[in-house]
Short mmCIF file of C-alpha atoms in Angstrom, two decimals:
data_model
loop_
_atom_site.label_atom_id
_atom_site.label_comp_id
_atom_site.label_asym_id
_atom_site.label_seq_id
_atom_site.Cartn_x
_atom_site.Cartn_y
_atom_site.Cartn_z
CA MET A 6 -14.76 -22.13 -33.03
CA ALA A 7 -11.87 -24.46 -33.63
CA GLY A 8 -8.39 -23.06 -33.17
CA SER A 9 -9.42 -20.10 -31.08
CA VAL A 10 -7.20 -19.09 -28.16
CA LEU A 11 -9.97 -17.55 -26.12
CA GLU A 12 -13.61 -18.30 -26.52
CA LEU A 13 -16.50 -16.82 -24.55
CA ARG A 14 -19.82 -18.62 -24.82
CA ASN A 15 -23.01 -16.94 -23.61
CA LEU A 16 -21.09 -15.21 -20.86
CA HIS A 17 -23.47 -13.65 -18.40
CA LYS A 18 -22.87 -11.63 -15.25
CA GLU A 19 -25.41 -10.36 -12.79
CA ILE A 20 -25.15 -9.05 -9.27
CA PRO A 21 -27.77 -10.16 -6.76
CA ARG A 22 -29.67 -7.37 -5.05
CA LYS A 23 -31.68 -7.44 -1.88
CA ASP A 24 -35.46 -7.62 -2.45
CA ARG A 25 -35.06 -6.80 -6.15
CA GLU A 26 -34.34 -8.69 -9.32
CA PRO A 27 -30.61 -9.16 -9.92
CA PHE A 28 -28.71 -6.42 -11.70
CA THR A 29 -27.41 -7.60 -15.06
CA ILE A 30 -23.96 -6.26 -15.93
CA PHE A 31 -23.58 -8.01 -19.29
CA LYS A 32 -25.25 -10.88 -21.09
CA ASN A 33 -25.03 -13.10 -24.16
CA ILE A 34 -21.36 -12.41 -24.74
CA ASN A 35 -20.03 -14.66 -27.50
CA LEU A 36 -16.55 -13.87 -28.62
CA SER A 37 -13.70 -15.80 -30.10
CA LEU A 38 -10.09 -14.68 -30.47
CA ARG A 39 -7.63 -16.35 -32.76
CA ASP A 40 -3.97 -16.71 -31.91
CA GLY A 41 -2.12 -13.41 -31.89
CA GLU A 42 -5.23 -11.35 -32.50
CA PHE A 43 -5.58 -7.86 -31.03
CA VAL A 44 -9.19 -7.11 -30.16
CA SER A 45 -10.43 -3.91 -28.58
CA VAL A 46 -13.68 -3.44 -26.73
CA VAL A 47 -15.28 0.00 -26.72
CA GLY A 48 -18.64 1.16 -25.42
CA PRO A 49 -20.39 3.74 -23.30
CA SER A 50 -19.23 4.23 -19.70
CA GLY A 51 -20.63 1.64 -17.36
CA CYS A 52 -21.46 -0.84 -20.13
CA GLY A 53 -19.68 -3.68 -18.35
CA LYS A 54 -16.59 -3.97 -20.55
CA THR A 55 -14.15 -3.75 -17.63
CA THR A 56 -16.25 -6.20 -15.62
CA MET A 57 -16.12 -8.60 -18.54
CA LEU A 58 -12.34 -8.46 -18.51
CA ARG A 59 -12.30 -9.13 -14.77
CA VAL A 60 -14.66 -12.07 -15.16
CA ILE A 61 -12.48 -13.52 -17.92
CA ASN A 62 -9.46 -13.27 -15.60
CA GLY A 63 -11.34 -14.83 -12.71
CA LEU A 64 -11.13 -11.74 -10.53
CA MET A 65 -14.93 -11.95 -10.34
CA PRO A 66 -17.12 -15.02 -10.71
CA ARG A 67 -19.44 -15.29 -13.70
CA THR A 68 -23.14 -16.00 -13.34
CA SER A 69 -23.33 -18.35 -16.32
CA GLY A 70 -21.68 -19.14 -19.61
CA ASP A 71 -18.31 -20.64 -20.43
CA ILE A 72 -14.78 -19.46 -20.96
CA PHE A 73 -12.41 -21.64 -22.95
CA ILE A 74 -8.70 -21.13 -23.37
CA ASP A 75 -7.22 -23.24 -26.15
CA GLY A 76 -10.30 -25.40 -25.85
CA LYS A 77 -9.93 -26.02 -22.12
CA SER A 78 -12.45 -24.61 -19.67
CA SER A 79 -11.13 -21.79 -17.51
CA ALA A 80 -11.98 -23.72 -14.33
CA GLU A 81 -9.45 -26.38 -15.31
CA LEU A 82 -6.79 -23.74 -15.77
CA ASP A 83 -7.58 -21.70 -12.68
CA HIS A 84 -4.25 -22.34 -11.00
CA GLU A 85 -2.22 -21.72 -14.11
CA LEU A 86 -1.12 -18.37 -15.34
CA VAL A 87 -2.65 -18.36 -18.78
CA MET A 88 -3.63 -14.71 -18.63
CA GLY A 89 -1.77 -11.54 -17.81
CA PHE A 90 -3.80 -8.60 -16.56
CA VAL A 91 -2.69 -5.03 -17.14
CA PHE A 92 -4.55 -2.88 -14.67
CA GLN A 93 -5.82 0.61 -15.34
CA GLY A 94 -3.83 2.06 -12.49
CA ALA A 95 -0.33 0.66 -12.75
CA SER A 96 -0.93 -0.93 -9.31
CA LEU A 97 2.79 -1.39 -8.81
CA LEU A 98 3.74 -2.44 -5.32
CA PRO A 99 5.41 0.69 -3.91
CA TRP A 100 7.79 -1.32 -1.70
CA ARG A 101 9.22 -3.19 -4.66
CA THR A 102 11.63 -1.89 -7.25
CA SER A 103 10.76 -2.20 -10.96
CA LEU A 104 12.65 -5.48 -11.15
CA LYS A 105 10.99 -6.90 -8.04
CA ASN A 106 7.58 -5.81 -9.33
CA VAL A 107 8.13 -7.67 -12.58
CA LEU A 108 9.32 -10.67 -10.54
CA LEU A 109 6.09 -10.87 -8.57
CA GLY A 110 4.35 -13.26 -10.94
CA LEU A 111 7.50 -15.35 -11.41
CA GLU A 112 8.24 -15.97 -7.74
CA GLY A 113 7.21 -19.36 -6.49
CA ARG A 114 6.64 -20.66 -10.02
CA GLY A 115 9.45 -23.19 -10.05
CA ALA A 116 12.04 -21.08 -11.85
CA ASN A 117 15.10 -20.48 -9.70
CA SER A 118 15.65 -16.90 -8.68
CA ASN A 119 18.54 -16.29 -11.09
CA ASP A 120 16.50 -17.44 -14.07
CA ALA A 121 13.52 -15.43 -12.86
CA ALA A 122 15.65 -12.30 -12.57
CA THR A 123 17.02 -12.87 -16.07
CA ILE A 124 13.48 -13.16 -17.42
CA ALA A 125 12.35 -10.06 -15.53
CA ARG A 126 15.31 -8.09 -16.90
CA LYS A 127 14.51 -9.24 -20.40
CA TYR A 128 10.96 -7.91 -20.16
CA LEU A 129 12.02 -4.64 -18.58
CA ASP A 130 14.39 -4.30 -21.51
CA LEU A 131 11.56 -5.11 -23.92
CA VAL A 132 9.42 -2.28 -22.53
CA GLY A 133 12.39 0.08 -22.77
CA LEU A 134 13.24 0.29 -19.08
CA SER A 135 16.69 -1.26 -18.79
CA GLY A 136 18.66 0.84 -16.34
CA PHE A 137 15.56 1.40 -14.18
CA GLU A 138 15.60 -2.02 -12.50
CA ASN A 139 16.30 -0.61 -9.06
CA HIS A 140 13.94 2.35 -9.19
CA TYR A 141 10.93 2.41 -6.94
CA PRO A 142 7.54 3.18 -8.54
CA HIS A 143 7.41 6.68 -7.04
CA GLU A 144 10.63 7.47 -8.89
CA LEU A 145 9.04 6.65 -12.26
CA SER A 146 6.73 8.73 -14.47
CA GLY A 147 3.19 7.56 -15.19
CA GLY A 148 4.22 6.22 -18.59
CA MET A 149 7.17 4.33 -17.12
CA GLN A 150 4.94 2.86 -14.44
CA GLN A 151 2.63 1.54 -17.12
CA ARG A 152 5.65 0.04 -18.90
CA VAL A 153 6.54 -1.85 -15.72
CA ASN A 154 2.91 -2.89 -15.42
CA LEU A 155 3.05 -4.28 -18.95
CA ALA A 156 6.40 -6.01 -18.36
CA ARG A 157 5.02 -7.61 -15.21
CA ALA A 158 2.01 -9.03 -17.06
CA LEU A 159 4.19 -10.27 -19.95
CA ALA A 160 6.93 -11.79 -17.78
CA VAL A 161 4.84 -14.83 -16.84
CA ASN A 162 4.50 -15.51 -20.58
CA PRO A 163 0.71 -15.62 -20.59
CA ARG A 164 -1.30 -16.95 -23.52
CA ILE A 165 -3.63 -13.97 -23.38
CA LEU A 166 -3.08 -10.38 -22.33
CA LEU A 167 -6.06 -8.57 -20.80
CA MET A 168 -5.64 -4.82 -20.76
CA ASP A 169 -8.06 -2.59 -18.88
CA GLU A 170 -7.76 1.00 -20.15
CA PRO A 171 -4.05 0.97 -19.35
CA PHE A 172 -3.34 4.38 -20.84
CA ALA A 173 -6.42 6.19 -19.54
CA ALA A 174 -4.55 8.06 -16.83
CA LEU A 175 -1.72 9.24 -19.09
CA ASP A 176 -1.52 12.61 -20.80
CA ALA A 177 -2.38 12.65 -24.52
CA GLN A 178 1.20 12.74 -25.77
CA THR A 179 2.48 9.98 -23.48
CA ARG A 180 -0.57 7.95 -24.43
CA ASN A 181 0.33 8.19 -28.13
CA PHE A 182 3.87 7.06 -27.46
CA MET A 183 2.64 4.20 -25.31
CA GLN A 184 0.24 3.09 -28.06
CA LEU A 185 3.13 2.83 -30.50
CA GLU A 186 5.23 1.06 -27.87
CA LEU A 187 2.44 -1.41 -27.24
CA LEU A 188 2.21 -2.14 -30.97
CA ARG A 189 5.95 -2.77 -31.11
CA ILE A 190 5.88 -5.03 -28.03
CA TRP A 191 2.83 -6.87 -29.30
CA ALA A 192 4.56 -7.50 -32.63
CA GLU A 193 7.56 -8.92 -30.76
CA THR A 194 5.66 -11.10 -28.30
CA LYS A 195 2.75 -12.14 -30.57
CA LYS A 196 0.29 -12.23 -27.69
CA THR A 197 -3.44 -12.52 -28.05
CA VAL A 198 -4.85 -9.30 -26.59
CA ILE A 199 -8.19 -7.99 -25.37
CA PHE A 200 -7.88 -4.26 -24.90
CA VAL A 201 -10.65 -2.34 -23.17
CA THR A 202 -10.73 1.39 -23.85
CA HIS A 203 -13.15 4.29 -24.02
CA MET A 204 -11.14 5.90 -26.84
CA ILE A 205 -12.36 4.88 -30.27
CA ALA A 206 -9.24 6.13 -32.05
CA GLU A 207 -7.03 4.13 -29.70
CA ALA A 208 -9.08 1.00 -30.37
CA ILE A 209 -8.83 1.42 -34.14
CA LEU A 210 -5.14 2.29 -34.16
CA LEU A 211 -4.18 -0.79 -32.13
CA SER A 212 -6.61 -3.49 -33.14
CA ASP A 213 -7.36 -6.10 -35.72
CA ARG A 214 -10.97 -6.05 -34.62
CA VAL A 215 -13.10 -3.57 -32.65
CA ILE A 216 -16.03 -4.79 -30.55
CA VAL A 217 -18.73 -2.24 -29.68
CA PHE A 218 -20.65 -2.84 -26.49
CA SER A 219 -24.22 -1.68 -25.99
CA HIS A 220 -25.34 0.25 -22.97
CA ARG A 221 -26.14 -1.67 -19.77
CA PRO A 222 -26.70 -4.52 -19.65
CA GLY A 223 -23.69 -4.89 -21.93
CA THR A 224 -24.10 -6.94 -25.07
CA ILE A 225 -21.99 -7.03 -28.19
CA ARG A 226 -23.73 -4.54 -30.45
CA SER A 227 -21.43 -4.91 -33.42
CA GLU A 228 -17.90 -5.70 -34.43
CA PHE A 229 -15.61 -4.36 -37.15
CA GLN A 230 -12.46 -5.58 -38.80
CA VAL A 231 -10.00 -2.71 -38.91
CA PRO A 232 -9.17 -2.21 -42.62
CA LEU A 233 -5.65 -0.94 -42.03
CA GLU A 234 -2.42 -2.74 -42.78
CA ARG A 235 0.34 -3.31 -40.27
CA PRO A 236 2.63 -1.96 -39.02
CA ARG A 237 0.41 0.87 -37.90
CA SER A 238 1.54 4.44 -37.50
CA MET A 239 0.16 7.67 -36.06
CA GLU A 240 -0.27 9.04 -39.63
CA MET A 241 -2.96 6.42 -40.20
CA ARG A 242 -5.23 8.41 -37.95
CA ALA A 243 -5.77 10.72 -40.95
CA ASP A 244 -6.45 7.81 -43.33
CA PRO A 245 -10.02 8.01 -44.79
CA ARG A 246 -10.65 4.35 -43.81
CA PHE A 247 -9.62 5.14 -40.23
CA LEU A 248 -11.85 8.21 -40.08
CA GLU A 249 -14.80 6.39 -41.61
CA LEU A 250 -14.60 3.58 -39.07
CA GLU A 251 -14.12 6.03 -36.22
CA ASN A 252 -17.24 7.84 -37.38
CA ILE A 253 -19.33 4.67 -37.62
CA VAL A 254 -18.27 3.46 -34.16
CA TRP A 255 -18.89 6.88 -32.64
CA LYS A 256 -22.42 6.97 -34.16
CA GLN A 257 -23.15 3.62 -32.56
CA ILE A 258 -21.90 4.63 -29.15
CA GLU A 259 -23.82 7.89 -29.43
CA ALA A 260 -26.98 5.95 -30.25
CA GLU A 261 -26.39 3.73 -27.19
CA VAL A 262 -25.91 6.73 -24.96
CA ASN A 263 -29.08 8.36 -26.31
CA ALA A 264 -31.04 5.15 -25.85
CA ALA A 265 -29.93 5.19 -22.22
CA GLY A 266 -31.38 8.67 -21.73
CA GLY A 267 -28.49 10.84 -22.84
CA PHE A 268 -25.00 11.51 -21.60
CA ALA A 269 -26.14 13.57 -18.62
CA LYS A 270 -27.85 10.51 -17.16
CA MET A 271 -24.85 8.23 -17.42
CA MET B 23 22.25 21.81 -3.62
CA ASN B 24 19.08 23.65 -2.63
CA GLU B 25 18.03 20.62 -0.67
CA ARG B 26 21.23 20.79 1.37
CA ILE B 27 20.73 24.45 2.14
CA ASP B 28 17.14 23.73 3.14
CA LYS B 29 18.31 20.94 5.43
CA LEU B 30 20.98 23.15 6.98
CA HIS B 31 18.41 25.86 7.46
CA SER B 32 16.00 23.44 9.10
CA ASN B 33 18.74 22.12 11.42
CA LEU B 34 19.79 25.64 12.40
CA LEU B 35 16.19 26.44 13.26
CA LYS B 36 15.94 23.32 15.42
CA ILE B 37 19.13 24.13 17.31
CA GLY B 38 18.08 27.77 17.62
CA SER B 39 14.74 26.72 19.05
CA ILE B 40 16.39 24.54 21.71
CA MET B 41 18.90 27.25 22.63
CA ALA B 42 16.18 29.89 22.88
CA GLY B 43 14.10 27.59 25.09
CA LEU B 44 17.02 26.92 27.43
CA ALA B 45 17.91 30.63 27.58
CA LEU B 46 14.32 31.52 28.41
CA TRP B 47 14.26 28.86 31.11
CA HIS B 48 17.53 30.17 32.57
CA ILE B 49 16.29 33.77 32.62
CA LEU B 50 12.99 32.71 34.18
CA SER B 51 14.59 30.73 37.00
CA ASP B 52 17.60 32.90 37.85
CA TYR B 53 16.40 36.43 37.11
CA ILE B 54 12.63 36.44 37.44
CA LEU B 55 11.47 33.74 39.86
CA LYS B 56 14.69 33.37 41.84
CA ASP B 57 13.17 30.54 43.86
CA PRO B 58 15.19 27.27 43.69
CA THR B 59 12.39 25.33 45.41
CA PHE B 60 10.15 26.21 42.48
CA LEU B 61 12.37 26.18 39.39
CA VAL B 62 16.10 25.72 38.93
CA SER B 63 18.20 26.82 35.97
CA PRO B 64 19.12 24.31 33.22
CA VAL B 65 22.72 24.92 34.28
CA VAL B 66 21.89 23.39 37.67
CA VAL B 67 20.14 20.47 35.97
CA VAL B 68 23.13 19.81 33.73
CA ARG B 69 25.47 19.96 36.75
CA ALA B 70 23.22 17.62 38.76
CA SER B 71 23.03 15.22 35.79
CA TYR B 72 26.79 15.23 35.53
CA GLU B 73 27.16 14.42 39.21
CA MET B 74 24.53 11.69 39.17
CA LEU B 75 26.08 10.13 36.07
CA PHE B 76 29.80 10.50 36.63
CA VAL B 77 30.45 11.34 40.29
CA THR B 78 27.95 9.45 42.46
CA GLY B 79 26.60 7.27 39.64
CA GLU B 80 23.26 7.16 41.46
CA LEU B 81 21.25 7.68 38.24
CA TYR B 82 22.22 4.33 36.69
CA PRO B 83 20.13 1.96 38.82
CA HIS B 84 17.07 4.09 38.13
CA LEU B 85 17.87 4.39 34.43
CA PHE B 86 18.42 0.65 34.05
CA ALA B 87 15.36 -0.30 36.10
CA SER B 88 13.11 1.92 33.99
CA SER B 89 14.72 0.88 30.72
CA TRP B 90 14.21 -2.80 31.43
CA ILE B 91 10.59 -2.37 32.45
CA PHE B 92 9.98 -0.32 29.36
CA PHE B 93 11.75 -2.80 27.13
CA TYR B 94 9.91 -5.86 28.46
CA GLY B 95 6.48 -4.24 28.33
CA PHE B 96 7.15 -2.73 24.90
CA ALA B 97 8.53 -5.95 23.39
CA LEU B 98 5.65 -7.96 24.81
CA ALA B 99 3.19 -5.47 23.30
CA ILE B 100 4.81 -5.83 19.88
CA VAL B 101 4.87 -9.63 19.86
CA THR B 102 1.23 -9.76 21.02
CA GLY B 103 -0.22 -6.70 19.32
CA VAL B 104 1.06 -7.23 15.79
CA PRO B 105 -0.17 -10.83 15.32
CA LEU B 106 -3.45 -10.12 17.12
CA GLY B 107 -4.03 -7.09 14.92
CA PHE B 108 -3.38 -9.22 11.83
CA LEU B 109 -5.77 -11.91 13.04
CA MET B 110 -8.44 -9.27 13.64
CA ALA B 111 -7.96 -7.92 10.13
CA LEU B 112 -8.09 -11.36 8.51
CA SER B 113 -10.87 -12.94 10.54
CA PRO B 114 -14.20 -11.20 11.24
CA ALA B 115 -14.81 -13.65 14.09
CA VAL B 116 -11.59 -12.68 15.89
CA ARG B 117 -12.38 -9.03 15.25
CA ASP B 118 -15.82 -9.34 16.83
CA TYR B 119 -14.36 -11.16 19.82
CA VAL B 120 -11.57 -8.71 20.49
CA ASN B 121 -13.26 -5.44 19.52
CA PRO B 122 -15.39 -4.82 22.63
CA TRP B 123 -12.41 -5.55 24.90
CA MET B 124 -10.12 -3.41 22.84
CA THR B 125 -12.52 -0.47 22.86
CA THR B 126 -13.12 -0.75 26.61
CA LEU B 127 -9.51 -1.17 27.62
CA TYR B 128 -8.28 1.46 25.18
CA SER B 129 -10.68 4.13 26.36
CA THR B 130 -10.17 3.50 30.08
CA PRO B 131 -7.42 5.66 31.59
CA ARG B 132 -4.41 3.43 32.11
CA ILE B 133 -3.63 4.96 35.47
CA ALA B 134 -6.86 3.44 36.77
CA PHE B 135 -5.48 -0.02 36.04
CA ALA B 136 -2.23 0.55 37.88
CA PRO B 137 -3.44 -0.16 41.44
CA ILE B 138 -5.31 -3.29 40.43
CA LEU B 139 -2.36 -4.63 38.44
CA LEU B 140 -0.12 -3.99 41.43
CA LEU B 141 -2.61 -5.85 43.57
CA TRP B 142 -2.52 -8.82 41.21
CA PHE B 143 1.15 -8.95 40.36
CA GLY B 144 2.65 -7.48 43.53
CA ILE B 145 5.13 -4.63 43.56
CA GLY B 146 7.80 -6.64 41.75
CA GLY B 147 8.61 -6.17 38.09
CA GLY B 148 5.55 -8.07 36.87
CA ALA B 149 3.01 -5.38 37.62
CA LYS B 150 5.16 -2.64 36.13
CA VAL B 151 5.73 -4.61 32.96
CA ALA B 152 1.99 -5.28 32.77
CA ILE B 153 1.24 -1.56 33.06
CA VAL B 154 3.73 -0.72 30.31
CA PHE B 155 2.40 -3.58 28.21
CA LEU B 156 -1.14 -2.22 28.46
CA GLY B 157 0.08 1.23 27.59
CA CYS B 158 1.97 0.09 24.50
CA LEU B 159 -0.42 -2.58 23.27
CA PHE B 160 -3.28 -0.62 21.79
CA PRO B 161 -1.52 1.72 19.37
CA ILE B 162 0.36 -1.31 18.00
CA LEU B 163 -2.72 -3.54 17.92
CA ILE B 164 -4.98 -0.94 16.33
CA ASN B 165 -2.41 0.12 13.74
CA SER B 166 -1.56 -3.46 12.77
CA TYR B 167 -5.26 -4.21 12.39
CA TYR B 168 -5.95 -1.04 10.47
CA GLY B 169 -2.87 -1.33 8.28
CA MET B 170 -3.89 -4.74 7.05
CA ARG B 171 -7.53 -3.73 6.64
CA VAL B 172 -6.82 -0.80 4.35
CA VAL B 173 -4.45 -2.57 1.98
CA ASN B 174 -5.28 -1.30 -1.50
CA ARG B 175 -7.85 -3.62 -3.10
CA GLU B 176 -5.93 -3.36 -6.35
CA TYR B 177 -2.96 -5.13 -4.79
CA VAL B 178 -5.20 -7.97 -3.64
CA GLU B 179 -6.64 -8.27 -7.16
CA LEU B 180 -3.14 -8.21 -8.53
CA ALA B 181 -2.30 -11.17 -6.31
CA ARG B 182 -5.39 -12.95 -7.56
CA SER B 183 -4.57 -12.25 -11.20
CA PHE B 184 -1.12 -13.77 -10.63
CA ARG B 185 -2.76 -16.68 -8.82
CA LEU B 186 -0.66 -16.16 -5.70
CA THR B 187 -1.40 -18.53 -2.85
CA SER B 188 -2.98 -17.15 0.33
CA TRP B 189 0.38 -17.41 2.03
CA ALA B 190 2.11 -15.51 -0.78
CA LEU B 191 -0.66 -12.90 -0.68
CA PHE B 192 0.05 -12.43 3.02
CA MET B 193 3.84 -12.41 2.74
CA LYS B 194 4.24 -10.42 -0.46
CA ILE B 195 1.31 -8.00 -0.28
CA LEU B 196 -0.53 -7.71 3.02
CA LEU B 197 2.50 -7.79 5.31
CA PRO B 198 4.73 -5.28 3.46
CA ALA B 199 1.74 -2.99 2.89
CA SER B 200 1.09 -2.97 6.65
CA VAL B 201 4.67 -2.27 7.74
CA PRO B 202 4.40 1.56 7.71
CA PHE B 203 1.24 1.39 9.83
CA ILE B 204 2.83 -1.02 12.31
CA LEU B 205 5.88 1.21 12.66
CA ALA B 206 3.64 4.23 13.19
CA GLY B 207 1.85 2.30 15.94
CA ILE B 208 5.18 1.37 17.51
CA ARG B 209 6.28 4.99 17.39
CA LEU B 210 3.09 6.09 19.16
CA SER B 211 3.53 3.41 21.78
CA ILE B 212 6.99 4.68 22.81
CA GLY B 213 5.51 7.82 24.36
CA ARG B 214 2.66 5.90 25.93
CA GLY B 215 5.07 3.26 27.20
CA LEU B 216 7.30 5.81 28.94
CA THR B 217 4.26 7.45 30.52
CA SER B 218 3.31 3.99 31.75
CA VAL B 219 6.78 3.49 33.23
CA ALA B 220 6.36 6.71 35.22
CA ILE B 221 2.89 5.67 36.38
CA ALA B 222 4.04 2.18 37.34
CA GLU B 223 6.96 3.51 39.37
CA TRP B 224 4.88 6.03 41.24
CA PHE B 225 3.05 3.19 42.91
CA GLY B 226 5.21 1.50 45.48
CA ALA B 227 8.49 1.22 43.61
CA THR B 228 11.92 1.56 45.18
CA GLU B 229 13.84 2.39 42.06
CA GLY B 230 13.34 3.67 38.52
CA LEU B 231 13.10 7.11 36.99
CA GLY B 232 9.42 7.37 37.92
CA TYR B 233 10.31 6.66 41.52
CA LEU B 234 13.18 9.15 41.34
CA VAL B 235 10.93 11.93 40.06
CA PHE B 236 8.19 11.11 42.55
CA PHE B 237 10.57 10.93 45.51
CA ALA B 238 12.43 14.10 44.47
CA GLY B 239 9.12 15.90 44.20
CA GLN B 240 8.09 14.77 47.68
CA THR B 241 11.39 15.95 49.17
CA LEU B 242 11.54 19.17 47.11
CA ASN B 243 14.79 18.05 45.51
CA ILE B 244 14.14 20.12 42.39
CA PRO B 245 17.47 19.45 40.56
CA THR B 246 17.05 15.65 40.89
CA LEU B 247 13.43 15.94 39.80
CA PHE B 248 14.53 17.68 36.61
CA VAL B 249 17.28 15.14 36.02
CA GLY B 250 14.67 12.39 36.18
CA VAL B 251 12.38 14.22 33.76
CA ALA B 252 15.31 14.87 31.42
CA ALA B 253 16.27 11.18 31.54
CA PHE B 254 12.73 10.26 30.47
CA ALA B 255 12.98 12.76 27.64
CA VAL B 256 16.31 11.32 26.52
CA LEU B 257 14.84 7.79 26.53
CA GLY B 258 11.92 9.02 24.47
CA ILE B 259 14.13 10.79 21.95
CA LEU B 260 16.37 7.72 21.73
CA GLY B 261 13.37 5.50 21.11
CA PHE B 262 12.04 7.80 18.40
CA GLU B 263 15.42 7.93 16.71
CA ILE B 264 15.73 4.14 16.71
CA ILE B 265 12.27 3.78 15.17
CA ARG B 266 13.09 6.46 12.59
CA ARG B 267 16.14 4.50 11.54
CA VAL B 268 14.18 1.25 11.44
CA GLU B 269 11.61 3.01 9.25
CA ALA B 270 14.23 4.35 6.88
CA TYR B 271 15.74 0.87 6.64
CA ALA B 272 12.50 -1.11 6.38
CA THR B 273 10.59 1.23 4.10
CA PRO B 274 13.12 2.86 1.78
CA TRP B 275 10.31 3.24 -0.78
CA ARG B 276 8.53 5.84 1.34
CA LYS B 277 9.66 9.34 0.51
CA GLU B 278 8.41 10.64 3.85
CA SER B 279 10.64 8.35 5.88
CA GLN B 280 13.78 9.44 4.08
CA GLY B 281 13.71 13.01 5.33
CA GLY B 282 14.64 14.17 8.81
#
């Protein structure tokens, strides 16, 4: 599709196995994101959604298919930082302060260290952590750690933000606050986002579009435009359109789980 | 506030423990055993230490001789063990080459090597340094290897997602992640190194704390024997304290290293 920021064409991932046919993680993934779009991927556990994110980022090789960023193949761009990855665990380096953690992606990228520090401060400020520059990760709460994680991914000014269940480890209340924070930050930075989550409500609240994955091997089962205006708010969770979509997506995931032999077998 | 009281409490307990131990020792030697060829009171040891340090000064040559041997062997073990451990962690080929030797040498009692090292290097400093080196090497080597092997996979993926070069991955992730393990290895090797000094000086030395202890034992000079043992203990405590400070300085992000 012309004008898309990220395009996946027939993306396919399998893992070779000894003396058996390869294990297919996902197949036939065709997906196109326009500039500034927020797309969530939901699906049953083990459907390959996280693996897809890792393949897109080049953390794992793909078996076949193509990835294009602004029309260029991902192989061409391998040494450039076009994507920021927000890991599920904050994965902050414990020996680096917040500021130094955010600096990690900026170091050795040409910018002199003063400029880099200014940029890092700006993003810490954006995620609401000014004043915590010199704190070590163990001195921060789980929510604050995820804020640093987000600032670190944003600081390199990536074209695309890949987020792998970043709020999964947070308590329900902190998670709600972080969802609103993410919406605010997204509105300010205008990034194109793929957000993987197992929480349907989270996907709907945040996204322009929700992709539902089938059970293993993962394929795109369906996709929905979220019929809610922006800016979003927590009250929208009670909106009939929200509830209807949540219900439809849940039914689909339930059907996938049942087709796989039920939840107990997952 | 509570933390300070806890710390005070902990310090009082430590001091109390030492005092109780010394008192028990004194009672045992002067009131129960009453045999100065078997055990002498800590008071006698303190007096003998004072004399050997400030009156005759005869402790210094031994102290310096042992300290130098320890220092050379220890430093050599660090500059060899750390890089070799890293190479083993980063290259399966190096690991497979070194592993059988490491396992064999590590599990053989070091004292068994002493005579053969003396045979090879003569009774000069070389053999003693070699014995200390062997004693210190393996905790440092194994910890450096292990520390780099167990670096959280997430950090390595993080480096990949930021497209760090291999060199940056090493310098910014693998090396700092290994530092606590290396320091733990170094801490372990202090005790082993001092044991090695004693072993080395028991075999045909003419000076050093090991020699002093050995000779005093042979001549039933119990106060001098205890002075030598105490000097070893002081060296050990000093070494531990230095490493503790290095740890607190090098790894301020570790909560454990900030306490006492």
